[in-house]
Amino acid sequence: MVISQQSLPGVLAGPILRHIDAHTVTVWLVTSCAEPPDITIEQTQPVAIQVHTDTITVGTHAFVHLLQVSPQQPLSPGTVYHYSLAFADAAMQQQWQQTAADLFYADQQTFSFCFQTQLSNVLHGSCRKPHHPVDDALQRVDTCIAEEFSKQQRRPDMLIMSGDQVYTDDVAGPMLQAIQQLSTRLGLFDESLEGAVISNGSELVGHPHNFYEREQILPQTEVNSPLAKLFFSAKEKPIFTSVNAHNHLVSFAEIMAMYLLVWSDTPWQLVSLNAGEVNSQYQAQFKTEQQALEHFVSSLTSVRRAMAHLPVYMIFDDHDVTDDWNLTRGWEEEVYGHPLSRRMVGNALMGYWLCQGWGNQPGVFTDILAQAQSVLTPNGLCHHDDFIDTLLDFEQWHFTLDTNPPVCVLDTRTRRWRSETNPNKPSGLMDWEALCEFQQDIIGKKAVIVVSAAPIYGVKFIETIQKLFTFFGQALTVDAENWMAHRGTAHVMLNIFRHYRTPPEFIILSGDVHYSFVYDVRLRFKRNSPHITQFTCSGLKNTFPDKLLKKLERLNRYLYSPDSVLNVFTRRRNMSVTARPVPKHKAKTLLNQSAVGQLIIDADAEKVVCKALCADQQTIEFPAQQQD
């Protein structure tokens, strides 16, 4: 079936505001035609600008554009600017004007942003699983921006998404159906697959094991045991370890379609869900997931509107690629040693770069962009594996924002401190070299905001369980990914905190764990200890099993009082960690609700207010406690 561009929406996703500084405004979007839009910016009058646009072709009717706008005069901090997109094709422009009207706030006819250098109101969150049965907390971001127009309350400075923006390894059946339909409609590029029982990605569509049974499509190992057991089993030593990975995405086309469907409402107009297309034994599950997904889709317009009006920064965590990504050296040896699993990880990393990483600091990716344009061509994918090799070797996924305070966003996934003695021991989240670079970035600053996908300070009882499982070689079983799980990484990070030139005001933003909490940390036996505040807020659309979390919190409280000798298991002997309580629950410190975190700080970052903007419209502030 041949589909013309005229039968498709012109703009499939976006615009999403990405990196903004005094000299650059970055806008990301995906269209069904190759021609990018023009962009204009105005304040009280039009702003003189130069525009550089890079375009990556990902399908017959799918083009990713990154617009980098350079004003001739630097932007003024604290000023609201308006921007508009326009297409040369009259029919496409008319269609776009109708779409854009739904993305404007009340009484507005343009998109807008506020350029800030002095940070005082930062939003952050992670873990947004479309079919999880809770509301999407990103809707609260939309509400915050709307209040600037309705209540004259200044919008937040930025949104930082700290991982698991998509779940490529935990995909609902109806989402997979939508992904494959969208891929066909847009002609997203197919690819050949080596080491699989299918020869190319398009053969997944219509395959008997396409839905809920993808582990049976995977190849056999040399000893004739299914590689699928390594990919999907949570009880044996796994490679792809998610217990819900039976619809794990495989091809680049599937990854790209997933991003379009989680960023935008428009692609959902091109798909039709039908439980009758899956095996009868899975139809009940399909229908349950479909209800959750339909609720998710209903909120996408407000989420899309918010991301068009607020600078958004993103960093990956494991589910953006696959569960437990690079957790141990043994995991890496297994995955990167097989052509199919290497390709699957590489495809997810390609999607991450195109839809997340590229917009953080585009100048860092000049060489990758040049190679991408020779790999993703109008005729399809070329030299696919060479490009994946480049991405796997890349070491600049992390970035720093030149704000006050500066924001250091850490890569805790690809530059890991691997165990040389035991392939099943957890790797350190950052290696020695990466930690040294991080220290150089922050040394001598008055204050700093550090974004780490995983909390640097976790719940002690949970960390102890992870440590015990690791001792018996079962790190993968309990997702032993915490900063203290690797002795080298833990000691270097703690020494960074102890350094006399470490910023006296140190704020850590994290997610990953599917619950929220705030810790105030002080070093013991040291003068001028930095004021360390860790604000963990997770997830945007995910929660922890409630009964289990209550039990874990209760055991943590009983076993790890401040003077407990058991603290030795978490490498915190020389630190005082005080948990801020959840209001109205004096003994409760863990909040198990879908939420986006709101960090409010004063000019010196000495007063740190942490709020959870919950999807159910509650706003919960964690009150600061008196320090020892």
Short mmCIF file of C-alpha atoms in Angstrom, two decimals, residues 46-431:
data_model
loop_
_atom_site.label_atom_id
_atom_site.label_comp_id
_atom_site.label_asym_id
_atom_site.label_seq_id
_atom_site.Cartn_x
_atom_site.Cartn_y
_atom_site.Cartn_z
CA PRO A 46 10.60 40.60 15.81
CA VAL A 47 14.05 39.41 16.84
CA ALA A 48 16.74 39.29 14.16
CA ILE A 49 17.91 35.69 13.95
CA GLN A 50 19.88 33.18 11.93
CA VAL A 51 18.54 29.65 11.70
CA HIS A 52 20.48 26.45 11.15
CA THR A 53 18.39 23.32 10.62
CA ASP A 54 19.63 19.74 10.55
CA THR A 55 17.34 17.02 9.24
CA ILE A 56 17.60 13.26 9.68
CA THR A 57 15.45 11.01 7.48
CA VAL A 58 14.04 8.06 9.43
CA GLY A 59 11.39 6.90 6.97
CA THR A 60 9.62 7.62 3.70
CA HIS A 61 7.31 10.02 5.53
CA ALA A 62 9.25 10.78 8.72
CA PHE A 63 11.90 13.47 9.16
CA VAL A 64 13.50 14.59 12.42
CA HIS A 65 14.43 18.29 12.44
CA LEU A 66 16.58 20.16 14.92
CA LEU A 67 16.29 23.93 14.53
CA GLN A 68 19.08 25.99 16.11
CA VAL A 69 18.13 29.64 16.24
CA SER A 70 20.87 32.24 16.84
CA PRO A 71 19.64 35.75 17.70
CA GLN A 72 21.91 38.57 16.52
CA GLN A 73 21.67 40.10 20.00
CA PRO A 74 21.90 37.87 23.11
CA LEU A 75 18.63 36.95 24.76
CA SER A 76 17.76 38.87 27.91
CA PRO A 77 17.43 36.77 31.08
CA GLY A 78 14.00 36.71 32.64
CA THR A 79 12.33 37.79 29.40
CA VAL A 80 9.44 36.00 27.71
CA TYR A 81 9.91 35.45 23.98
CA HIS A 82 7.36 34.19 21.47
CA TYR A 83 8.04 31.92 18.53
CA SER A 84 6.11 30.59 15.57
CA LEU A 85 6.61 27.89 12.95
CA ALA A 86 5.54 28.30 9.33
CA PHE A 87 5.61 25.95 6.35
CA ALA A 88 6.08 27.00 2.73
CA ASP A 89 3.38 24.61 1.52
CA ALA A 90 0.02 26.36 1.90
CA ALA A 91 -2.01 23.23 2.63
CA MET A 92 0.46 22.04 5.22
CA GLN A 93 0.55 25.48 6.83
CA GLN A 94 -3.23 25.57 7.11
CA GLN A 95 -3.24 22.12 8.68
CA TRP A 96 -0.48 23.13 11.08
CA GLN A 97 -2.33 26.26 12.20
CA GLN A 98 -5.28 24.11 13.21
CA THR A 99 -3.00 21.73 15.16
CA ALA A 100 -1.00 24.53 16.78
CA ALA A 101 -4.16 26.22 18.09
CA ASP A 102 -4.60 23.33 20.54
CA LEU A 103 -1.02 23.82 21.74
CA PHE A 104 -1.39 27.50 22.65
CA TYR A 105 -2.37 28.67 26.10
CA ALA A 106 -5.48 30.75 26.75
CA ASP A 107 -5.60 33.98 24.73
CA GLN A 108 -2.25 33.19 23.09
CA GLN A 109 -1.56 32.91 19.35
CA THR A 110 2.07 31.79 19.53
CA PHE A 111 4.40 29.51 21.44
CA SER A 112 6.60 31.13 24.05
CA PHE A 113 9.55 30.55 26.37
CA CYS A 114 11.32 32.41 29.14
CA PHE A 115 15.10 32.43 29.09
CA GLN A 116 16.55 32.11 32.61
CA THR A 117 20.13 32.07 33.89
CA GLN A 118 19.32 32.36 37.61
CA LEU A 119 17.50 29.17 38.53
CA SER A 120 14.83 29.33 41.21
CA ASN A 121 12.12 26.90 40.07
CA VAL A 122 13.23 23.63 38.43
CA LEU A 123 10.95 20.71 37.60
CA HIS A 124 12.26 17.17 37.33
CA GLY A 125 11.02 13.62 37.04
CA SER A 126 11.60 10.19 35.53
CA CYS A 127 9.96 6.85 34.78
CA ARG A 128 7.03 7.46 32.44
CA LYS A 129 5.46 4.12 31.50
CA PRO A 130 2.44 4.68 29.24
CA HIS A 131 0.36 1.70 30.35
CA HIS A 132 0.96 2.03 34.10
CA PRO A 133 -2.50 2.54 35.69
CA VAL A 134 -1.95 6.03 37.12
CA ASP A 135 -2.32 9.51 35.65
CA ASP A 136 0.58 11.18 33.85
CA ALA A 137 2.17 13.71 36.21
CA LEU A 138 3.59 15.67 33.26
CA GLN A 139 0.14 17.25 33.08
CA ARG A 140 1.12 19.24 36.17
CA VAL A 141 3.89 20.88 34.13
CA ASP A 142 1.22 22.14 31.74
CA THR A 143 -0.74 23.53 34.70
CA CYS A 144 2.34 25.36 36.03
CA ILE A 145 2.90 27.09 32.69
CA ALA A 146 -0.79 27.94 32.25
CA GLU A 147 -0.77 29.77 35.59
CA GLU A 148 1.61 32.33 34.11
CA PHE A 149 -1.19 33.44 31.80
CA SER A 150 -4.13 32.97 34.18
CA LYS A 151 -2.61 33.97 37.53
CA GLN A 152 0.53 35.90 36.56
CA GLN A 153 2.69 33.32 38.34
CA ARG A 154 6.03 32.93 36.58
CA ARG A 155 6.46 29.61 34.82
CA PRO A 156 9.21 27.17 35.96
CA ASP A 157 12.72 27.64 34.56
CA MET A 158 13.12 24.21 32.97
CA LEU A 159 12.09 20.56 33.04
CA ILE A 160 14.77 17.93 33.60
CA MET A 161 13.83 14.35 32.72
CA SER A 162 16.28 12.06 34.49
CA GLY A 163 15.65 8.72 32.81
CA ASP A 164 13.16 6.13 31.57
CA GLN A 165 11.37 8.63 29.35
CA VAL A 166 10.33 5.59 27.32
CA TYR A 167 10.16 1.89 28.16
CA THR A 168 11.53 0.03 25.14
CA ASP A 169 11.70 -3.19 27.17
CA ASP A 170 8.28 -3.04 28.86
CA VAL A 171 5.75 -2.44 26.10
CA ALA A 172 2.02 -3.04 26.30
CA GLY A 173 0.41 -5.16 23.60
CA PRO A 174 -1.76 -2.31 22.26
CA MET A 175 1.25 0.02 22.27
CA LEU A 176 3.19 -2.53 20.21
CA GLN A 177 0.26 -2.77 17.82
CA ALA A 178 0.20 1.02 17.48
CA ILE A 179 3.97 1.09 16.99
CA GLN A 180 3.84 -1.36 14.11
CA GLN A 181 0.87 0.31 12.43
CA LEU A 182 2.55 3.72 12.67
CA SER A 183 5.81 2.32 11.36
CA THR A 184 3.98 1.02 8.28
CA ARG A 185 2.02 4.25 7.73
CA LEU A 186 5.17 6.37 7.87
CA GLY A 187 7.41 3.94 6.02
CA LEU A 188 9.95 3.90 8.86
CA PHE A 189 13.11 2.24 7.65
CA ASP A 190 13.33 -1.54 7.81
CA GLU A 191 16.56 -3.35 8.63
CA SER A 192 18.11 -6.77 8.21
CA LEU A 193 18.76 -8.75 11.39
CA GLU A 194 21.69 -11.07 12.01
CA GLY A 195 21.46 -13.93 14.47
CA ALA A 196 17.65 -13.99 14.61
CA VAL A 197 15.10 -16.48 13.29
CA ILE A 198 13.66 -13.62 11.22
CA SER A 199 15.71 -11.93 8.52
CA ASN A 200 14.45 -8.37 8.93
CA GLY A 201 12.44 -6.21 11.31
CA SER A 202 9.30 -6.05 9.17
CA GLU A 203 8.85 -9.82 9.58
CA LEU A 204 7.85 -9.20 13.20
CA VAL A 205 4.49 -7.92 11.95
CA GLY A 206 2.13 -10.86 11.63
CA HIS A 207 4.57 -13.32 13.17
CA PRO A 208 2.81 -15.86 15.44
CA HIS A 209 4.99 -14.79 18.38
CA ASN A 210 4.86 -11.05 17.69
CA PHE A 211 2.66 -10.19 20.69
CA TYR A 212 3.62 -11.23 24.24
CA GLU A 213 5.93 -14.05 23.03
CA ARG A 214 8.90 -12.30 21.47
CA GLU A 215 11.35 -14.39 23.49
CA GLN A 216 10.48 -17.27 21.14
CA ILE A 217 11.63 -15.30 18.11
CA LEU A 218 15.13 -14.90 19.45
CA PRO A 219 17.98 -17.18 18.35
CA GLN A 220 19.66 -20.21 19.91
CA THR A 221 23.05 -20.17 21.61
CA GLU A 222 25.86 -22.53 20.69
CA VAL A 223 24.84 -24.89 23.50
CA ASN A 224 21.30 -24.92 22.06
CA SER A 225 19.60 -23.32 25.05
CA PRO A 226 17.33 -20.46 24.07
CA LEU A 227 19.05 -17.11 24.18
CA ALA A 228 15.57 -15.90 25.02
CA LYS A 229 15.99 -17.25 28.56
CA LEU A 230 18.94 -14.94 28.98
CA PHE A 231 16.99 -12.03 27.51
CA PHE A 232 13.73 -12.42 29.36
CA SER A 233 13.97 -14.60 32.46
CA ALA A 234 14.07 -12.84 35.80
CA LYS A 235 14.82 -16.05 37.71
CA GLU A 236 17.91 -17.18 35.85
CA LYS A 237 20.88 -14.97 35.10
CA PRO A 238 19.36 -12.67 32.48
CA ILE A 239 20.57 -10.35 29.77
CA PHE A 240 17.40 -8.45 29.01
CA THR A 241 16.07 -8.79 32.53
CA SER A 242 12.71 -7.05 32.64
CA VAL A 243 10.01 -9.46 33.81
CA ASN A 244 7.61 -7.65 31.46
CA ALA A 245 9.82 -7.81 28.36
CA HIS A 246 7.73 -10.14 26.21
CA ASN A 247 7.02 -7.26 23.81
CA HIS A 248 10.59 -5.93 23.90
CA LEU A 249 11.21 -3.61 20.96
CA VAL A 250 13.74 -4.90 18.46
CA SER A 251 14.07 -2.69 15.38
CA PHE A 252 14.99 0.95 14.93
CA ALA A 253 11.62 1.55 13.26
CA GLU A 254 9.84 0.30 16.39
CA ILE A 255 11.96 2.57 18.59
CA MET A 256 11.21 5.66 16.48
CA ALA A 257 7.48 4.91 16.39
CA MET A 258 7.48 4.52 20.18
CA TYR A 259 8.98 7.99 20.63
CA LEU A 260 6.39 9.60 18.37
CA LEU A 261 3.59 7.89 20.30
CA VAL A 262 4.82 8.97 23.75
CA TRP A 263 5.68 12.57 22.78
CA SER A 264 2.61 13.44 20.70
CA ASP A 265 -1.13 12.94 20.35
CA THR A 266 -1.09 13.27 16.55
CA PRO A 267 0.32 9.80 15.63
CA TRP A 268 -2.52 8.13 17.53
CA GLN A 269 -4.87 9.44 14.84
CA LEU A 270 -3.12 7.08 12.39
CA VAL A 271 -3.62 3.83 14.31
CA SER A 272 -6.51 1.60 15.31
CA LEU A 273 -6.29 -0.86 18.19
CA ASN A 274 -7.84 -4.29 17.86
CA ALA A 275 -7.58 -7.02 20.51
CA GLY A 276 -8.72 -9.57 17.94
CA GLU A 277 -5.29 -9.49 16.31
CA VAL A 278 -3.58 -11.13 19.31
CA ASN A 279 -3.86 -14.71 20.52
CA SER A 280 -7.01 -15.36 22.53
CA GLN A 281 -5.04 -16.11 25.70
CA TYR A 282 -3.70 -12.53 25.74
CA GLN A 283 -6.83 -10.64 24.74
CA ALA A 284 -7.94 -9.88 28.31
CA GLN A 285 -4.51 -8.44 29.10
CA PHE A 286 -4.57 -6.47 25.85
CA LYS A 287 -7.93 -4.90 26.71
CA THR A 288 -6.80 -3.94 30.22
CA GLU A 289 -3.66 -2.33 28.82
CA GLN A 290 -5.72 -0.60 26.15
CA GLN A 291 -7.83 1.15 28.78
CA ALA A 292 -4.71 2.47 30.50
CA LEU A 293 -3.23 3.57 27.17
CA GLU A 294 -6.37 5.40 26.11
CA HIS A 295 -6.20 7.36 29.36
CA PHE A 296 -2.54 8.13 28.62
CA VAL A 297 -3.35 9.32 25.09
CA SER A 298 -6.07 11.64 26.38
CA SER A 299 -3.43 13.64 28.29
CA LEU A 300 -0.88 13.92 25.47
CA THR A 301 -2.12 17.27 24.15
CA SER A 302 -1.41 19.00 27.46
CA VAL A 303 1.97 17.26 27.77
CA ARG A 304 2.89 18.24 24.23
CA ARG A 305 1.82 21.84 24.93
CA ALA A 306 4.00 22.00 28.04
CA MET A 307 7.08 20.71 26.22
CA ALA A 308 6.63 23.38 23.55
CA HIS A 309 6.81 26.19 26.14
CA LEU A 310 9.53 25.10 28.56
CA PRO A 311 13.17 24.10 27.97
CA VAL A 312 13.43 20.34 28.38
CA TYR A 313 16.64 18.43 29.15
CA MET A 314 16.88 14.64 29.13
CA ILE A 315 19.31 11.90 30.13
CA PHE A 316 18.87 8.17 29.71
CA ASP A 317 18.45 5.44 32.27
CA ASP A 318 18.15 1.73 31.64
CA HIS A 319 14.57 1.41 30.34
CA ASP A 320 15.33 3.93 27.59
CA VAL A 321 17.47 1.06 26.27
CA THR A 322 16.74 -2.10 28.28
CA ASP A 323 16.37 -3.09 31.93
CA ASP A 324 19.69 -3.34 33.85
CA TRP A 325 21.61 -1.83 30.95
CA ASN A 326 25.35 -2.34 31.63
CA LEU A 327 24.67 -3.47 35.20
CA THR A 328 27.61 -5.90 35.32
CA ARG A 329 30.64 -6.73 33.19
CA GLY A 330 29.13 -10.15 32.56
CA TRP A 331 25.95 -8.54 31.23
CA GLU A 332 27.97 -6.46 28.79
CA GLU A 333 30.02 -9.41 27.59
CA GLU A 334 26.87 -11.41 26.86
CA VAL A 335 24.90 -8.62 25.19
CA TYR A 336 27.59 -6.99 23.08
CA GLY A 337 28.96 -10.36 22.08
CA HIS A 338 25.84 -11.33 20.11
CA PRO A 339 24.84 -9.48 16.90
CA LEU A 340 21.10 -9.34 17.66
CA SER A 341 21.30 -8.14 21.27
CA ARG A 342 23.99 -5.63 20.28
CA ARG A 343 21.74 -4.36 17.50
CA MET A 344 18.75 -4.06 19.85
CA VAL A 345 20.75 -1.98 22.33
CA GLY A 346 22.21 0.05 19.47
CA ASN A 347 18.79 0.77 17.96
CA ALA A 348 17.53 2.06 21.30
CA LEU A 349 20.61 4.27 21.61
CA MET A 350 20.01 5.61 18.08
CA GLY A 351 16.47 6.52 19.08
CA TYR A 352 17.70 8.13 22.30
CA TRP A 353 20.20 10.28 20.43
CA LEU A 354 17.66 11.42 17.84
CA CYS A 355 14.77 12.07 20.22
CA GLN A 356 16.49 12.98 23.49
CA GLY A 357 20.27 13.39 23.60
CA TRP A 358 20.76 15.49 20.45
CA GLY A 359 18.78 18.46 21.78
CA ASN A 360 20.64 18.74 25.09
CA GLN A 361 23.78 20.28 23.58
CA PRO A 362 23.77 19.88 19.80
CA GLY A 363 27.34 21.10 19.29
CA VAL A 364 28.73 18.04 21.04
CA PHE A 365 27.25 15.76 18.37
CA THR A 366 28.75 17.31 15.22
CA ASP A 367 30.63 14.16 14.20
CA ILE A 368 27.72 11.88 15.11
CA LEU A 369 25.35 14.05 13.06
CA ALA A 370 27.58 13.83 9.98
CA GLN A 371 27.74 10.05 10.28
CA ALA A 372 23.99 9.78 10.94
CA GLN A 373 23.19 11.63 7.73
CA SER A 374 25.24 9.07 5.78
CA VAL A 375 23.61 6.15 7.63
CA LEU A 376 19.97 7.28 7.62
CA THR A 377 19.54 8.11 3.95
CA PRO A 378 16.46 8.63 1.76
CA ASN A 379 17.11 5.12 0.45
CA GLY A 380 17.14 3.54 3.91
CA LEU A 381 19.72 2.43 6.46
CA CYS A 382 23.36 2.04 5.43
CA HIS A 383 26.34 0.95 7.54
CA HIS A 384 23.95 0.46 10.42
CA ASP A 385 26.32 -1.43 12.71
CA ASP A 386 29.15 1.07 12.15
CA PHE A 387 26.93 3.83 13.46
CA ILE A 388 25.95 1.72 16.47
CA ASP A 389 29.65 1.16 17.19
CA THR A 390 30.16 4.94 17.19
CA LEU A 391 27.30 5.49 19.63
CA LEU A 392 28.46 2.71 21.95
CA ASP A 393 31.94 4.26 22.07
CA PHE A 394 30.69 7.83 22.60
CA GLU A 395 31.66 9.35 25.97
CA GLN A 396 29.94 12.75 26.04
CA TRP A 397 26.34 11.94 26.83
CA HIS A 398 26.70 13.93 30.07
CA PHE A 399 26.39 17.72 29.97
CA THR A 400 26.57 20.86 32.10
CA LEU A 401 24.31 23.90 31.89
CA ASP A 402 25.94 27.30 32.43
CA THR A 403 23.29 28.57 34.80
CA ASN A 404 23.40 29.83 38.38
CA PRO A 405 23.70 27.41 40.02
CA PRO A 406 25.15 25.25 37.24
CA VAL A 407 23.38 21.99 36.41
CA CYS A 408 25.58 18.91 35.95
CA VAL A 409 23.71 16.03 34.32
CA LEU A 410 25.57 12.75 34.82
CA ASP A 411 25.87 9.78 32.49
CA THR A 412 25.56 6.86 34.91
CA ARG A 413 25.07 4.20 32.23
CA THR A 414 27.89 4.07 29.69
CA ARG A 415 31.10 5.03 31.52
CA ARG A 416 30.93 2.45 34.28
CA TRP A 417 33.56 1.21 36.72
CA ARG A 418 33.59 -2.48 35.84
CA SER A 419 34.71 -5.18 38.25
CA GLU A 420 37.97 -6.84 37.21
CA THR A 421 37.60 -9.73 39.65
CA ASN A 422 34.02 -10.91 39.17
CA PRO A 423 31.85 -10.44 36.04
CA ASN A 424 28.68 -10.69 38.15
CA LYS A 425 29.53 -7.86 40.53
CA PRO A 426 27.66 -4.58 39.92
CA SER A 427 29.65 -2.02 37.99
CA GLY A 428 30.16 1.41 39.52
CA LEU A 429 27.75 3.94 38.06
CA MET A 430 30.69 6.10 36.91
CA ASP A 431 34.32 5.17 36.44
#
